[in-house]
Coordinates of C-alpha atoms and ligand atoms in Angstrom, one line a residue:
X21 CA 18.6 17.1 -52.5
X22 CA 18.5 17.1 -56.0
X23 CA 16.4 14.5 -58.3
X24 CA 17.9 11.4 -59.3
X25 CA 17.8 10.0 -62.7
X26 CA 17.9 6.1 -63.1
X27 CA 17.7 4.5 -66.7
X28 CA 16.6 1.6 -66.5
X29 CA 13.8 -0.8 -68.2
X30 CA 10.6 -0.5 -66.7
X31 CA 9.6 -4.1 -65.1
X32 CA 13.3 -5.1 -64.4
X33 CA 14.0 -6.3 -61.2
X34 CA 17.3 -4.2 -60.4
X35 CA 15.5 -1.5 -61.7
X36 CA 12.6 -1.9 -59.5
X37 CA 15.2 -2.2 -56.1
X38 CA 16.6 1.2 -56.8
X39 CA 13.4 2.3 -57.6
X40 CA 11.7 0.9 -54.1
X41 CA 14.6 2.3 -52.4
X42 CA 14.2 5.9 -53.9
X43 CA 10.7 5.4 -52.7
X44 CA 11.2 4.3 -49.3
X45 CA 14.0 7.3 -48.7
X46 CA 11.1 9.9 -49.9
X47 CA 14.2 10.7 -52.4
X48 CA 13.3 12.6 -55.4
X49 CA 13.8 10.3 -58.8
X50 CA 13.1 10.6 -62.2
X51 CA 12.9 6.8 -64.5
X52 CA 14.4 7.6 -67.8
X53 CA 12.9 4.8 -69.3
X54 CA 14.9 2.5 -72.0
X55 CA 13.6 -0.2 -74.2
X56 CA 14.8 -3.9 -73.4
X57 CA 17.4 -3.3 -76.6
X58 CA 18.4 0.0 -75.0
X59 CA 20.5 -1.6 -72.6
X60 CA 22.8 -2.0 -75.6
X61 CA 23.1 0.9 -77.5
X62 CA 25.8 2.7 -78.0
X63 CA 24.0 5.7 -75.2
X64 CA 23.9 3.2 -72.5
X65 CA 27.2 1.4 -73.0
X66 CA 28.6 4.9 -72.7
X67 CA 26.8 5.0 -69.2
X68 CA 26.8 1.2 -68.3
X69 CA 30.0 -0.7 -70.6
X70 CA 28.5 -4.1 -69.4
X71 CA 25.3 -3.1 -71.0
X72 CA 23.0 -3.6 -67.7
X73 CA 20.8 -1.8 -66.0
X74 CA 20.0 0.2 -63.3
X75 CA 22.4 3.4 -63.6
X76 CA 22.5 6.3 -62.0
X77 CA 23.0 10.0 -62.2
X78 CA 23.3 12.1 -59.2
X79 CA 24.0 15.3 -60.6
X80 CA 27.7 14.6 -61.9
X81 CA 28.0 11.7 -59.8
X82 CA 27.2 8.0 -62.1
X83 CA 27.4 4.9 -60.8
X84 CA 25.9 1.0 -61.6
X85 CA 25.6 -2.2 -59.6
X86 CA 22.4 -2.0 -57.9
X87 CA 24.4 -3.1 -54.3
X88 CA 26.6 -0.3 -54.7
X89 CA 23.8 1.9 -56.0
X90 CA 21.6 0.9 -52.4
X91 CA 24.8 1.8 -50.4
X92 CA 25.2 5.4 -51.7
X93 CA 21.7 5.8 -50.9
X94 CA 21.9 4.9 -47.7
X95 CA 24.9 7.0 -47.0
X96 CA 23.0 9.7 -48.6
X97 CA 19.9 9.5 -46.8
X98 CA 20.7 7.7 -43.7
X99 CA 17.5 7.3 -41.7
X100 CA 16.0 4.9 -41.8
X101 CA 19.2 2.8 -42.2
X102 CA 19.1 0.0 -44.6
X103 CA 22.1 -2.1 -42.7
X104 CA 22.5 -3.6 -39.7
X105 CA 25.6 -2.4 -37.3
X106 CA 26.1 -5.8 -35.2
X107 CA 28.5 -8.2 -37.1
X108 CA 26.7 -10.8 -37.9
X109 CA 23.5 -9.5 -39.2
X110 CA 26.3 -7.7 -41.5
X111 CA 27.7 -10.9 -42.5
X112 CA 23.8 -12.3 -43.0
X113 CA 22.7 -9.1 -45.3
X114 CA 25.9 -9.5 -47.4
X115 CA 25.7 -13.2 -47.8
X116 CA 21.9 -12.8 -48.7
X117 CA 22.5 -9.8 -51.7
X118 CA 25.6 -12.1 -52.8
X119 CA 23.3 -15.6 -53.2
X120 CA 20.8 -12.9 -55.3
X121 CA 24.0 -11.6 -57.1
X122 CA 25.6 -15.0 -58.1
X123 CA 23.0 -17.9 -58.2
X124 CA 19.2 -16.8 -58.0
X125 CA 19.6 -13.5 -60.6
X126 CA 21.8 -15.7 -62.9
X127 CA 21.2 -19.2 -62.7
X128 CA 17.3 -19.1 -61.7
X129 CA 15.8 -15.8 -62.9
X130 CA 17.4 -15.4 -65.9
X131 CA 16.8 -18.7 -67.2
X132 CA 13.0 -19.3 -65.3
X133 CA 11.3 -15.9 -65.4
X134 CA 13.1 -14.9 -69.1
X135 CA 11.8 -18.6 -70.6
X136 CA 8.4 -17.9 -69.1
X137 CA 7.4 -14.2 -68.9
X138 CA 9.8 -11.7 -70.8
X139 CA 10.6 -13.4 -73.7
X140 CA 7.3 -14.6 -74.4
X141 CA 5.6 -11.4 -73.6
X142 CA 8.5 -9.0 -75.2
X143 CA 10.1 -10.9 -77.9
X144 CA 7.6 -13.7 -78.5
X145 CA 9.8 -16.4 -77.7
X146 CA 8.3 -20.2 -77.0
X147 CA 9.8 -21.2 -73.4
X148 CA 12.9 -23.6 -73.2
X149 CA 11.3 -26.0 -71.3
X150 CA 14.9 -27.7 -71.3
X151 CA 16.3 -24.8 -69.7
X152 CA 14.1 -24.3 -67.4
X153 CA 14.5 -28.2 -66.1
X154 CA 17.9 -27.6 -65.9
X155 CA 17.5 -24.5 -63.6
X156 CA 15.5 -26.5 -61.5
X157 CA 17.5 -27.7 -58.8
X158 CA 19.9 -23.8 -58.4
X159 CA 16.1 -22.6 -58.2
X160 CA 15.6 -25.7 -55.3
X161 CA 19.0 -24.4 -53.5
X162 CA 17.8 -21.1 -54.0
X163 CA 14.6 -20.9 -53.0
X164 CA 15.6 -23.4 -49.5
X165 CA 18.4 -21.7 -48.3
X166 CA 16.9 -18.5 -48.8
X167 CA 13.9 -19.5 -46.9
X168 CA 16.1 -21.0 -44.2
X169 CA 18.0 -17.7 -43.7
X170 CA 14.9 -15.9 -42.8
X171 CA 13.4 -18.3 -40.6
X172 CA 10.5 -16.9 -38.6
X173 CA 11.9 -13.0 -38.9
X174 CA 10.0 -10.1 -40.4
X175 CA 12.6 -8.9 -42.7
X176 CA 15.4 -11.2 -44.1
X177 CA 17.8 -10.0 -41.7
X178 CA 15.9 -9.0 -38.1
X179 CA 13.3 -6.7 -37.5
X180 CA 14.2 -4.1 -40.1
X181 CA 14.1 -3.0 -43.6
X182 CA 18.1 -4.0 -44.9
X183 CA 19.3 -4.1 -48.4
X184 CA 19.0 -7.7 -48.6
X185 CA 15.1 -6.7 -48.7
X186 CA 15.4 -4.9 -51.2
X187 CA 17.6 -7.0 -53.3
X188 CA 15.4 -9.5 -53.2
X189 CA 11.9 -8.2 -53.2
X190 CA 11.9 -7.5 -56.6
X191 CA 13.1 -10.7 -57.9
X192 CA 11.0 -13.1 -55.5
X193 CA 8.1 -11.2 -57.2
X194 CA 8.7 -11.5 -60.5
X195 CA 9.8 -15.1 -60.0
X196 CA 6.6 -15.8 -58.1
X197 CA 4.6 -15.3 -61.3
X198 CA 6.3 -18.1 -62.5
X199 CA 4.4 -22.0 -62.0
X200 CA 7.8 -23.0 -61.0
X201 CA 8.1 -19.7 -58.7
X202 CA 4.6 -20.3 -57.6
X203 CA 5.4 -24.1 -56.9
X204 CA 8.9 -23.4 -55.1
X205 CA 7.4 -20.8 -52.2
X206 CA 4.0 -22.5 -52.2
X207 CA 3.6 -22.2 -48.1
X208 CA 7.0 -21.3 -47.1
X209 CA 8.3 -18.1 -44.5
X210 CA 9.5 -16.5 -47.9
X211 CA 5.9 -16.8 -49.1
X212 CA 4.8 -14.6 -46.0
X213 CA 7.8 -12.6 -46.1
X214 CA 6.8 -11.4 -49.7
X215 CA 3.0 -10.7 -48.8
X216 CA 4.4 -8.3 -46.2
X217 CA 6.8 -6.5 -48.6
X218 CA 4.3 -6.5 -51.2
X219 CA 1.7 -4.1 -48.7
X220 CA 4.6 -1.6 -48.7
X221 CA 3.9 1.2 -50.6
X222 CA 7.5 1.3 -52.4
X223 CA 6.3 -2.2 -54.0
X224 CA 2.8 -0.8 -54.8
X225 CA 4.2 2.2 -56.5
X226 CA 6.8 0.5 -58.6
X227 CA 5.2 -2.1 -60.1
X228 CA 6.1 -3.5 -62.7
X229 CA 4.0 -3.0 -66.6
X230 CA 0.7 -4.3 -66.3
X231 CA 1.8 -6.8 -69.5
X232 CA 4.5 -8.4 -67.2
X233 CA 2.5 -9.0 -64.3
X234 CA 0.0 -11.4 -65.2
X235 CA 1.1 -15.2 -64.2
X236 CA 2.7 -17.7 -66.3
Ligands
GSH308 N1 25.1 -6.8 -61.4 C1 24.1 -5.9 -62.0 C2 23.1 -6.8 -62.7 C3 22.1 -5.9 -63.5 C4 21.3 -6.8 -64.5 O1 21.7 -7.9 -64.9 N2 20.2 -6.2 -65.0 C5 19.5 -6.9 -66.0 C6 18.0 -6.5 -65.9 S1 17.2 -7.1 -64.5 C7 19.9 -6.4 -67.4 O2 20.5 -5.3 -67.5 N3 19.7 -7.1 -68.4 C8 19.9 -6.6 -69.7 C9 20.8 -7.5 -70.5 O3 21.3 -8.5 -70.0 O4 20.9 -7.2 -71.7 C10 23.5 -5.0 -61.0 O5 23.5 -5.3 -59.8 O6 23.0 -3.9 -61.3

């Protein structure tokens, strides 16, 4: 199989899930690294239009949206499979990558983790303490139902590895270094749950820059 090259900004959270997964199929990859503005020049909007990252290259194959991204993967290195076959563990690991997708990435991450780590650390910003309040209770919903949906299992959906794992691994980490993070998952299942993703090696060996890891 031959190597796959992701750009992507080291430390970003999408970035980091294809990364983990690359590293959990024993899959060949190459991180062409961009700077945070590098997500919108005019190189990457040829690759990415919506000026995000992670993308792809496999060979002449492209393709963006981390989901879609984890999916090919899996179809292209299918053991161990990421997803589940009985129905409702389906239903459980999509509705699990969709509450990252559409409330905890935009409405808790962006606004909690940018306001205290990466625009402090990468652009120098002062956090907008007002913004952060006002992300509070999306990061309450968040944070609940999320812990709620994994309950007492290993993994968020069963007793194995899905995408919803690595969806969300990434994210609960970053967001975790945040007092509000740190607060939120203080002595819940998702507390535990992260612990035991963060022993895997895939986490260990895509962390992310030592300047956004320290605590805020
Ligand atoms: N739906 C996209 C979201 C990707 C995304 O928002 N990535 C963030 C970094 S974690 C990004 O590109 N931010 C750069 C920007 O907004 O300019 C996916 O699943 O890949």
């Amino acid at each position: 199989m031959s190597e796959i090259v992701i750009y992507g900004v080291p430390g970003s959270p999408f970035v980091r899930t294809v990364q983990m997964g690359l590293d959990e199929k024993r899959a060949p990859y190459r991180l062409d690294a961009l700077q945070p503005a590098g997500s919108k020049s005019q190189d990457h909007l040829n690759r990415h239009p919506f000026g995000r990252v992670p993308v792809i290259d496999h060979d002449d194959y492209r393709l963006y949206e981390t989901q879609a991204i984890l999916r090919y993967l899996d179809a292209s290195f299918p053991e161990p499979s990421w997803q589940p076959r009985e129905p409702r563990a389906i239903g459980r690991m999509n509705q699990i990558i969709g509450i990252n997708d559409w409330y905890f990435f935009p409405k808790v991450a962006a606004v909690i983790v940018f306001n205290r780590i990466v625009g402090p650390v990468l652009m120098g910003r002062t956090p907008d303490e007002a913004a952060i309040a006002e992300a509070m209770p999306m990061a309450r919903i968040c944070i609940g139902e999320l812990n709620r949906l994994l309950g007492d299992q290993r993994f968020m959906v069963g007793d194995r590895l899905s995408i919803a794992d690595l969806m969300l691994a990434p994210q609960l980490d970053f967001f975790a270094d945040t007092r509000e993070g740190a607060e939120l998952m203080r002595a819940t299942a998702l507390a535990g749950w992260l612990a035991r993703m963060n022993e895997r090696p895939s986490m260990q060996r895509t962390q992310r820059p030592e300047n956004l890891r320290q605590a805020a």
